[in-house]
Coordinates of N, CA and C in Angstrom, one line a residue:
W1 N 37.7 -1.5 -12.7 CA 36.6 -0.7 -13.1 C 36.9 0.8 -13.1
K2 N 37.9 1.2 -12.4 CA 38.3 2.6 -12.3 C 38.9 3.1 -13.6
F3 N 39.5 2.2 -14.4 CA 40.1 2.6 -15.6 C 39.0 2.7 -16.7
E4 N 38.0 1.9 -16.7 CA 36.9 1.9 -17.7 C 35.8 2.8 -17.4
G5 N 35.6 3.2 -16.1 CA 34.5 4.0 -15.7 C 33.3 3.2 -15.4
P6 N 32.2 3.8 -14.9 CA 31.0 3.1 -14.5 C 30.3 2.6 -15.7
S7 N 29.6 1.5 -15.5 CA 28.8 0.9 -16.6 C 27.5 1.8 -16.8
D8 N 26.9 1.6 -18.0 CA 25.7 2.3 -18.3 C 24.5 2.0 -17.3
S9 N 24.5 0.8 -16.9 CA 23.4 0.4 -15.9 C 23.6 1.1 -14.6
F10 N 24.9 1.3 -14.2 CA 25.1 2.0 -12.9 C 24.8 3.5 -13.1
K11 N 25.1 4.1 -14.3 CA 24.8 5.5 -14.5 C 23.3 5.7 -14.5
A12 N 22.5 4.7 -15.0 CA 21.1 4.9 -15.0 C 20.5 4.9 -13.5
L13 N 21.2 4.2 -12.6 CA 20.7 4.2 -11.2 C 20.9 5.5 -10.5
I14 N 22.0 6.1 -10.8 CA 22.4 7.3 -10.0 C 22.6 8.5 -11.0
D15 N 22.1 9.6 -10.7 CA 22.3 10.8 -11.6 C 23.7 11.3 -11.3
M16 N 24.6 11.1 -12.3 CA 26.0 11.3 -12.1 C 26.3 12.8 -11.8
A17 N 25.6 13.7 -12.3 CA 25.9 15.1 -12.0 C 25.5 15.6 -10.6
A18 N 24.6 14.9 -10.0 CA 24.1 15.4 -8.7 C 24.9 14.8 -7.5
V19 N 25.6 13.8 -7.7 CA 26.3 13.1 -6.5 C 27.8 13.0 -6.8
H20 N 28.5 13.3 -5.7 CA 30.0 13.3 -5.8 C 30.4 11.8 -6.0
S21 N 31.5 11.6 -6.7 CA 31.9 10.2 -7.1 C 32.2 9.4 -5.8
S22 N 32.6 10.0 -4.7 CA 32.9 9.2 -3.5 C 31.6 8.7 -2.8
C23 N 30.5 9.3 -3.2 CA 29.2 9.0 -2.5 C 28.4 8.0 -3.3
R24 N 28.6 7.9 -4.6 CA 27.7 7.1 -5.4 C 27.6 5.6 -5.0
L25 N 28.8 5.0 -4.7 CA 28.8 3.6 -4.4 C 28.1 3.4 -3.0
C26 N 28.3 4.3 -2.1 CA 27.7 4.2 -0.8 C 26.2 4.2 -0.9
I27 N 25.6 5.1 -1.7 CA 24.2 5.3 -1.9 C 23.7 4.0 -2.6
Y28 N 24.4 3.5 -3.6 CA 23.9 2.3 -4.2 C 23.9 1.1 -3.3
L29 N 24.9 0.9 -2.5 CA 25.0 -0.2 -1.5 C 23.9 -0.1 -0.4
A30 N 23.7 1.2 0.0 CA 22.7 1.4 1.0 C 21.3 1.1 0.5
T31 N 21.1 1.4 -0.8 CA 19.8 1.2 -1.4 C 19.6 -0.4 -1.5
A32 N 20.6 -1.1 -1.9 CA 20.5 -2.5 -2.0 C 20.2 -3.2 -0.6
A33 N 20.9 -2.7 0.4 CA 20.6 -3.2 1.8 C 19.2 -2.9 2.2
H34 N 18.7 -1.7 1.9 CA 17.4 -1.3 2.2 C 16.3 -2.2 1.5
E35 N 16.5 -2.4 0.3 CA 15.6 -3.3 -0.5 C 15.6 -4.7 0.1
K36 N 16.8 -5.2 0.4 CA 16.9 -6.6 1.0 C 16.1 -6.6 2.3
E37 N 16.3 -5.6 3.1 CA 15.6 -5.5 4.4 C 14.0 -5.5 4.2
E38 N 13.6 -4.8 3.2 CA 12.1 -4.7 2.9 C 11.6 -6.1 2.5
Q39 N 12.4 -6.8 1.7 CA 11.9 -8.1 1.2 C 11.9 -9.1 2.3
S40 N 12.7 -9.0 3.3 CA 12.7 -9.9 4.4 C 11.6 -9.6 5.4
N41 N 11.0 -8.4 5.4 CA 10.0 -8.0 6.4 C 8.6 -8.2 5.7
P42 N 7.8 -9.1 6.2 CA 6.4 -9.2 5.6 C 5.6 -8.0 5.7
G43 N 5.8 -7.1 6.6 CA 5.0 -5.9 6.8 C 5.1 -5.0 5.6
F44 N 6.3 -4.9 5.0 CA 6.5 -4.1 3.8 C 5.8 -4.6 2.6
Q45 N 5.7 -5.9 2.5 CA 5.1 -6.5 1.3 C 3.6 -6.2 1.2
K46 N 2.9 -6.0 2.4 CA 1.5 -5.9 2.4 C 0.9 -4.4 2.3
R47 N 1.8 -3.4 2.3 CA 1.3 -2.1 2.3 C 0.8 -1.7 0.9
P48 N -0.4 -1.1 0.9 CA -1.0 -0.7 -0.4 C -0.3 0.4 -1.1
C49 N -0.3 0.4 -2.4 CA 0.4 1.6 -3.1 C -0.7 2.6 -3.5
K50 N -2.0 2.2 -3.4 CA -3.0 3.2 -3.7 C -4.3 2.8 -2.9
C51 N -5.1 3.8 -2.7 CA -6.4 3.5 -2.1 C -7.4 4.5 -2.6
E52 N -8.7 4.1 -2.5 CA -9.8 4.9 -3.0 C -10.4 5.5 -1.8
Q53 N -10.7 6.9 -1.9 CA -11.3 7.6 -0.8 C -12.2 8.7 -1.3
M54 N -13.5 8.6 -1.0 CA -14.5 9.5 -1.5 C -14.4 9.7 -3.0
G55 N -14.3 8.6 -3.7 CA -14.3 8.6 -5.2 C -13.0 9.0 -5.8
E56 N -12.0 9.3 -5.0 CA -10.7 9.7 -5.6 C -9.6 8.7 -5.2
T57 N -8.7 8.5 -6.1 CA -7.6 7.6 -5.9 C -6.4 8.3 -5.3
I58 N -5.9 7.8 -4.2 CA -4.7 8.4 -3.5 C -3.6 7.4 -3.7
Y59 N -2.4 7.9 -4.2 CA -1.3 7.0 -4.4 C -0.2 7.3 -3.4
H60 N 0.3 6.2 -2.8 CA 1.4 6.3 -1.8 C 2.7 6.0 -2.5
L61 N 3.6 7.0 -2.5 CA 4.9 6.8 -3.2 C 6.0 7.1 -2.2
F62 N 7.1 6.5 -2.4 CA 8.3 6.8 -1.7 C 9.3 7.4 -2.7
V63 N 9.8 8.6 -2.4 CA 10.7 9.3 -3.3 C 11.9 9.7 -2.5
R64 N 13.0 9.9 -3.3 CA 14.3 10.3 -2.8 C 14.8 11.5 -3.6
E65 N 15.4 12.5 -2.9 CA 16.0 13.6 -3.5 C 17.3 13.1 -4.1
R66 N 17.8 13.8 -5.2 CA 19.0 13.4 -5.8 C 20.1 13.5 -4.8
G67 N 21.0 12.5 -4.8 CA 22.1 12.5 -3.9 C 21.8 12.2 -2.5
R68 N 20.6 11.8 -2.1 CA 20.2 11.5 -0.8 C 19.9 10.0 -0.7
F69 N 20.0 9.4 0.5 CA 19.6 8.0 0.6 C 18.2 7.9 1.2
E70 N 17.9 8.8 2.1 CA 16.6 8.7 2.8 C 15.4 8.8 1.9
M71 N 14.5 7.9 2.0 CA 13.2 8.0 1.2 C 12.2 8.7 2.0
K72 N 11.3 9.5 1.3 CA 10.2 10.2 2.0 C 8.9 9.7 1.5
S73 N 7.9 9.6 2.3 CA 6.6 9.1 2.0 C 5.8 10.3 1.4
V74 N 5.2 10.1 0.3 CA 4.4 11.1 -0.4 C 3.1 10.6 -0.8
L75 N 2.0 11.3 -0.5 CA 0.7 10.9 -0.9 C 0.2 11.8 -2.0
L76 N -0.2 11.3 -3.2 CA -0.6 12.1 -4.3 C -2.1 11.8 -4.6

């Protein structure tokens, strides 16, 4: 794969300009491990992604900065 370069699907997962090439694979593998852990834990499956409060809808999102692995919880 080093001679052909990364596939288009891999480029879509990671912003190539923001992450050094030695870090991209680690972030991808860590994300896959994190998703697998979430799927095996029933507590993650039941958390709501939005709720209504005083006539307004509040969305609960998990976001990650470019080049970082850690997800942060954001309420919109």
